[in-house]
Amino acid sequence: MSTIRRFFDRNVTVRRLRTVSGDRKAFQATATVEGHVQDLGGAARQRLGIVEDRAWEAWFDLDADVEEGDEITDNRGTVYHVREVTRKDYGANQHLEVILAEPNA
């Protein structure tokens, strides 16, 4: 049986905000995971209320350590902010569905 994993074509680094010392915080790498990232269409962006940012949709293994608020950097150096994580833990294609935002420069 074929699963969604056959589409995973990118390694990304997940970074999470952690306390460095005292009140100082910084994003630190927590994991490298394999997944797929693609542009989120205009209609889907409008439904989600994403107006000022470029938006992306990504899929990762169900056990990937990705949380809302994380930063993801792909192998091209693009940095995305994790806006939403949805667990799809039923059926043959179990995975995380993640909405990413890339702020406009």
Coordinates of N, CA, C and O in Angstrom, one line a residue:
M1 N 0.8 -1.2 0.0 CA 0.0 0.0 0.0 C 0.9 1.3 0.0 O 1.8 1.4 0.7
S2 N 0.6 2.2 -0.8 CA 1.3 3.4 -0.9 C 0.8 4.5 0.1 O -0.4 4.5 0.3
T3 N 1.7 5.2 0.7 CA 1.2 6.2 1.6 C 1.7 7.6 1.2 O 2.5 7.8 0.3
I4 N 1.3 8.6 2.0 CA 1.7 10.0 1.8 C 3.2 10.2 1.8 O 3.7 11.1 1.2
R5 N 3.9 9.3 2.5 CA 5.4 9.5 2.7 C 6.1 9.5 1.4 O 7.2 10.0 1.3
R6 N 5.5 8.9 0.3 CA 6.2 8.9 -0.9 C 6.4 10.3 -1.5 O 7.2 10.5 -2.4
F7 N 5.6 11.2 -1.0 CA 5.7 12.6 -1.5 C 6.7 13.4 -0.7 O 7.0 14.6 -1.1
F8 N 7.2 12.9 0.4 CA 8.1 13.7 1.2 C 9.4 13.9 0.5 O 10.2 12.9 0.2
D9 N 9.7 15.1 0.1 CA 10.9 15.5 -0.7 C 11.8 16.5 -0.1 O 12.7 17.0 -0.8
R10 N 11.6 16.9 1.1 CA 12.4 18.0 1.7 C 12.7 17.6 3.2 O 11.9 17.1 3.9
N11 N 14.0 17.9 3.5 CA 14.4 17.8 4.9 C 14.3 19.2 5.5 O 14.8 20.2 4.8
V12 N 13.6 19.4 6.6 CA 13.5 20.7 7.2 C 14.0 20.6 8.7 O 14.0 19.6 9.3
T13 N 14.5 21.7 9.2 CA 15.0 21.9 10.5 C 13.9 22.6 11.3 O 13.4 23.6 10.9
V14 N 13.5 22.0 12.4 CA 12.5 22.6 13.3 C 13.2 23.3 14.4 O 14.1 22.7 15.1
R15 N 12.8 24.6 14.6 CA 13.4 25.4 15.7 C 12.3 25.8 16.6 O 11.2 26.2 16.2
R16 N 12.6 25.8 17.9 CA 11.6 26.1 18.9 C 12.2 27.2 19.8 O 13.4 27.2 20.1
L17 N 11.4 28.1 20.3 CA 11.8 29.2 21.2 C 12.1 28.6 22.5 O 11.3 27.9 23.1
R18 N 13.3 28.8 23.0 CA 13.8 28.3 24.3 C 14.5 29.4 25.1 O 15.0 30.3 24.5
T19 N 14.5 29.2 26.4 CA 15.2 30.2 27.2 C 16.6 29.9 27.1 O 17.1 28.8 27.2
V20 N 17.4 31.0 26.8 CA 18.8 30.9 26.7 C 19.5 31.2 28.0 O 20.3 30.5 28.5
S21 N 19.0 32.3 28.7 CA 19.5 32.6 30.0 C 18.6 33.7 30.6 O 18.2 34.7 29.8
G22 N 18.2 33.6 31.8 CA 17.3 34.6 32.4 C 16.0 34.8 31.6 O 15.3 33.9 31.4
D23 N 15.8 36.0 31.1 CA 14.6 36.3 30.3 C 14.9 36.2 28.8 O 14.0 36.5 28.0
R24 N 16.1 35.9 28.4 CA 16.5 35.9 27.0 C 16.0 34.5 26.4 O 16.2 33.5 26.9
K25 N 15.4 34.7 25.2 CA 15.0 33.5 24.5 C 15.5 33.5 23.1 O 15.7 34.6 22.5
A26 N 15.7 32.4 22.5 CA 16.1 32.3 21.1 C 15.6 31.0 20.5 O 15.3 30.0 21.2
F27 N 15.5 30.9 19.2 CA 15.1 29.7 18.5 C 16.2 28.8 18.5 O 17.4 29.2 18.1
Q28 N 16.0 27.5 18.9 CA 17.0 26.5 18.9 C 16.5 25.3 18.1 O 15.3 24.9 18.3
A29 N 17.4 24.6 17.4 CA 17.0 23.4 16.6 C 16.6 22.3 17.5 O 17.2 22.1 18.5
T30 N 15.4 21.7 17.2 CA 14.9 20.6 18.0 C 14.9 19.3 17.3 O 14.9 18.2 17.8
A31 N 14.8 19.4 15.9 CA 14.7 18.2 15.1 C 14.9 18.5 13.6 O 14.8 19.6 13.2
T32 N 15.3 17.5 12.9 CA 15.3 17.5 11.4 C 14.3 16.5 11.0 O 14.4 15.3 11.4
V33 N 13.3 16.9 10.2 CA 12.3 16.0 9.7 C 12.1 16.0 8.2 O 12.5 17.0 7.6
E34 N 11.6 15.0 7.7 CA 11.3 14.9 6.2 C 9.9 15.2 6.0 O 9.0 14.7 6.8
G35 N 9.6 15.9 4.9 CA 8.2 16.2 4.6 C 8.0 16.8 3.2 O 8.9 16.7 2.4
H36 N 6.9 17.4 3.0 CA 6.6 18.0 1.7 C 5.9 19.4 2.0 O 5.1 19.5 2.9
V37 N 6.4 20.4 1.3 CA 5.9 21.8 1.5 C 5.4 22.3 0.1 O 6.2 22.2 -0.9
Q38 N 4.2 22.9 0.1 CA 3.8 23.5 -1.2 C 3.0 24.7 -0.9 O 2.4 24.9 0.2
D39 N 2.9 25.6 -1.9 CA 2.1 26.9 -1.8 C 0.7 26.6 -1.4 O 0.0 25.7 -2.0
L40 N 0.1 27.4 -0.6 CA -1.3 27.3 -0.2 C -2.0 28.3 -1.1 O -1.7 29.5 -1.2
G41 N -3.0 27.8 -1.8 CA -3.7 28.6 -2.8 C -4.4 29.8 -2.2 O -4.7 29.9 -1.0
G42 N -4.7 30.8 -3.0 CA -5.4 32.1 -2.6 C -6.7 31.9 -1.8 O -6.9 32.5 -0.8
A43 N -7.5 31.0 -2.3 CA -8.8 30.8 -1.7 C -8.6 30.2 -0.3 O -9.3 30.6 0.7
A44 N -7.7 29.3 -0.1 CA -7.4 28.6 1.2 C -6.8 29.7 2.1 O -7.2 29.7 3.3
R45 N -6.0 30.6 1.6 CA -5.4 31.6 2.5 C -6.5 32.5 3.0 O -6.5 32.9 4.1
Q46 N -7.4 32.9 2.1 CA -8.5 33.8 2.5 C -9.4 33.1 3.6 O -9.8 33.7 4.6
R47 N -9.7 31.8 3.4 CA -10.5 31.1 4.4 C -9.8 31.1 5.8 O -10.5 31.1 6.8
L48 N -8.5 31.0 5.8 CA -7.7 31.0 7.0 C -7.4 32.4 7.6 O -6.9 32.5 8.6
G49 N -7.8 33.4 6.8 CA -7.6 34.8 7.3 C -6.1 35.2 7.1 O -5.7 36.1 7.8
I50 N -5.4 34.6 6.2 CA -4.0 35.0 6.0 C -3.9 35.9 4.8 O -4.1 35.5 3.7
V51 N -3.7 37.2 5.1 CA -3.8 38.2 4.1 C -2.4 38.8 3.8 O -2.1 38.9 2.6
E52 N -1.6 39.1 4.8 CA -0.4 39.8 4.6 C 0.9 38.9 4.4 O 1.9 39.4 4.1
D53 N 0.7 37.6 4.6 CA 1.8 36.7 4.5 C 1.6 35.7 3.4 O 0.5 35.5 3.0
R54 N 2.8 35.2 2.9 CA 2.7 34.1 1.9 C 2.4 32.9 2.8 O 3.0 32.8 3.9
A55 N 1.6 32.0 2.3 CA 1.2 30.8 3.1 C 1.6 29.5 2.4 O 1.5 29.5 1.2
W56 N 1.9 28.5 3.1 CA 2.3 27.2 2.6 C 1.6 26.2 3.4 O 1.2 26.4 4.6
E57 N 1.4 25.0 2.8 CA 0.9 23.8 3.5 C 2.0 22.8 3.5 O 2.7 22.6 2.5
A58 N 2.2 22.1 4.6 CA 3.2 21.1 4.7 C 2.6 19.8 5.3 O 1.7 19.8 6.1
W59 N 3.3 18.7 5.0 CA 2.9 17.4 5.6 C 4.1 16.7 6.1 O 5.2 16.7 5.4
F60 N 4.0 16.2 7.3 CA 5.1 15.5 8.0 C 4.6 14.2 8.6 O 3.4 14.0 8.8
D61 N 5.5 13.3 9.0 CA 5.1 12.1 9.7 C 4.3 12.5 11.0 O 4.6 13.5 11.6
L62 N 3.4 11.6 11.4 CA 2.6 11.9 12.5 C 3.4 12.1 13.8 O 3.0 12.9 14.7
D63 N 4.6 11.4 13.9 CA 5.4 11.5 15.1 C 6.4 12.7 15.0 O 7.2 12.8 15.9
A64 N 6.4 13.5 14.0 CA 7.3 14.6 13.8 C 7.1 15.6 15.0 O 5.9 15.9 15.3
D65 N 8.1 16.1 15.5 CA 8.0 17.1 16.6 C 7.9 18.5 16.1 O 8.8 19.3 16.0
V66 N 6.6 18.9 15.6 CA 6.3 20.2 15.1 C 5.2 20.7 15.9 O 4.1 20.1 16.0
E67 N 5.3 22.0 16.4 CA 4.3 22.6 17.2 C 4.0 24.0 16.7 O 4.9 24.6 16.0
E68 N 2.8 24.5 16.9 CA 2.5 25.9 16.6 C 3.5 26.8 17.3 O 3.9 26.6 18.4
G69 N 3.9 27.9 16.6 CA 4.9 28.8 17.1 C 6.4 28.4 16.7 O 7.3 29.3 16.9
D70 N 6.6 27.2 16.2 CA 7.9 26.8 15.8 C 8.3 27.6 14.5 O 7.5 28.1 13.8
E71 N 9.6 27.6 14.2 CA 10.1 28.0 12.9 C 10.6 26.8 12.2 O 11.2 25.9 12.8
I72 N 10.4 26.7 10.9 CA 10.9 25.6 10.1 C 11.8 26.3 9.0 O 11.4 27.2 8.3
T73 N 13.0 25.7 8.8 CA 13.9 26.1 7.8 C 14.1 25.0 6.8 O 14.5 23.9 7.3
D74 N 13.8 25.2 5.5 CA 14.0 24.1 4.6 C 15.4 24.1 4.1 O 16.2 24.9 4.4
N75 N 15.7 23.1 3.2 CA 17.1 22.9 2.7 C 17.5 24.0 1.7 O 18.6 24.0 1.3
R76 N 16.5 24.9 1.4 CA 16.8 26.0 0.5 C 17.1 27.3 1.3 O 17.4 28.3 0.8
G77 N 17.0 27.2 2.7 CA 17.2 28.3 3.5 C 16.0 29.2 3.8 O 16.1 30.2 4.5
T78 N 14.8 28.8 3.3 CA 13.6 29.5 3.5 C 13.1 29.3 4.9 O 13.0 28.1 5.3
V79 N 12.7 30.3 5.6 CA 12.2 30.2 7.0 C 10.7 30.4 7.0 O 10.2 31.4 6.4
Y80 N 10.0 29.5 7.6 CA 8.5 29.5 7.7 C 8.2 29.6 9.2 O 8.9 29.0 10.0
H81 N 7.0 30.2 9.5 CA 6.5 30.2 10.9 C 5.3 29.2 10.9 O 4.4 29.3 10.1
V82 N 5.3 28.3 11.9 CA 4.2 27.4 12.0 C 3.0 28.1 12.6 O 3.1 28.5 13.8
R83 N 1.9 28.1 11.9 CA 0.7 28.8 12.4 C -0.3 27.8 12.9 O -1.1 28.1 13.8
E84 N -0.3 26.6 12.3 CA -1.4 25.6 12.7 C -0.9 24.2 12.4 O -0.2 24.0 11.4
V85 N -1.1 23.3 13.4 CA -0.8 21.9 13.2 C -2.0 21.1 13.4 O -2.7 21.2 14.5
T86 N -2.4 20.2 12.5 CA -3.5 19.3 12.6 C -3.1 17.9 12.4 O -2.4 17.5 11.5
R87 N -3.4 17.1 13.4 CA -3.1 15.6 13.4 C -4.2 14.9 12.5 O -5.3 15.0 12.8
K88 N -3.7 14.2 11.5 CA -4.6 13.3 10.7 C -4.2 11.9 11.1 O -3.4 11.3 10.4
D89 N -4.7 11.4 12.2 CA -4.3 10.1 12.7 C -5.3 9.0 12.5 O -5.6 8.2 13.3
Y90 N -5.9 9.0 11.3 CA -6.8 7.9 10.9 C -6.6 7.5 9.5 O -6.0 8.3 8.7
G91 N -7.0 6.3 9.1 CA -6.8 5.9 7.7 C -5.4 5.5 7.4 O -4.5 5.4 8.3
A92 N -5.1 5.3 6.1 CA -3.8 4.8 5.6 C -2.8 5.9 5.6 O -1.6 5.6 5.7
N93 N -3.2 7.2 5.4 CA -2.2 8.3 5.3 C -2.1 9.1 6.5 O -2.4 10.3 6.5
Q94 N -1.7 8.5 7.6 CA -1.6 9.3 8.9 C -0.4 10.2 8.8 O 0.6 9.8 8.3
H95 N -0.7 11.5 9.2 CA 0.3 12.5 9.0 C 0.0 13.8 9.8 O -1.1 13.9 10.3
L96 N 0.9 14.7 9.9 CA 0.6 16.0 10.4 C 0.4 16.9 9.2 O 1.1 16.9 8.2
E97 N -0.7 17.8 9.2 CA -0.9 18.8 8.2 C -0.6 20.1 8.9 O -1.2 20.4 9.9
V98 N 0.3 20.9 8.3 CA 0.8 22.1 8.9 C 0.6 23.3 8.0 O 1.0 23.2 6.8
I99 N 0.1 24.4 8.6 CA 0.0 25.6 7.8 C 1.2 26.5 8.2 O 1.5 26.7 9.4
L100 N 1.9 26.9 7.2 CA 3.1 27.7 7.5 C 2.9 29.1 6.9 O 2.3 29.3 5.9
A101 N 3.6 30.1 7.5 CA 3.5 31.5 6.9 C 5.0 31.9 6.7 O 5.9 31.7 7.5
E102 N 5.2 32.6 5.6 CA 6.5 33.2 5.2 C 6.2 34.7 5.2 O 5.6 35.2 4.2
P103 N 6.6 35.4 6.2 CA 6.3 36.9 6.2 C 6.9 37.6 4.9 O 8.0 37.2 4.5
N104 N 6.1 38.5 4.4 CA 6.6 39.3 3.3 C 7.8 40.2 3.7 O 7.7 40.8 4.8
A105 N 8.8 40.3 2.9 CA 9.9 41.2 3.2 C 9.6 42.6 2.8 O 8.8 42.9 2.0

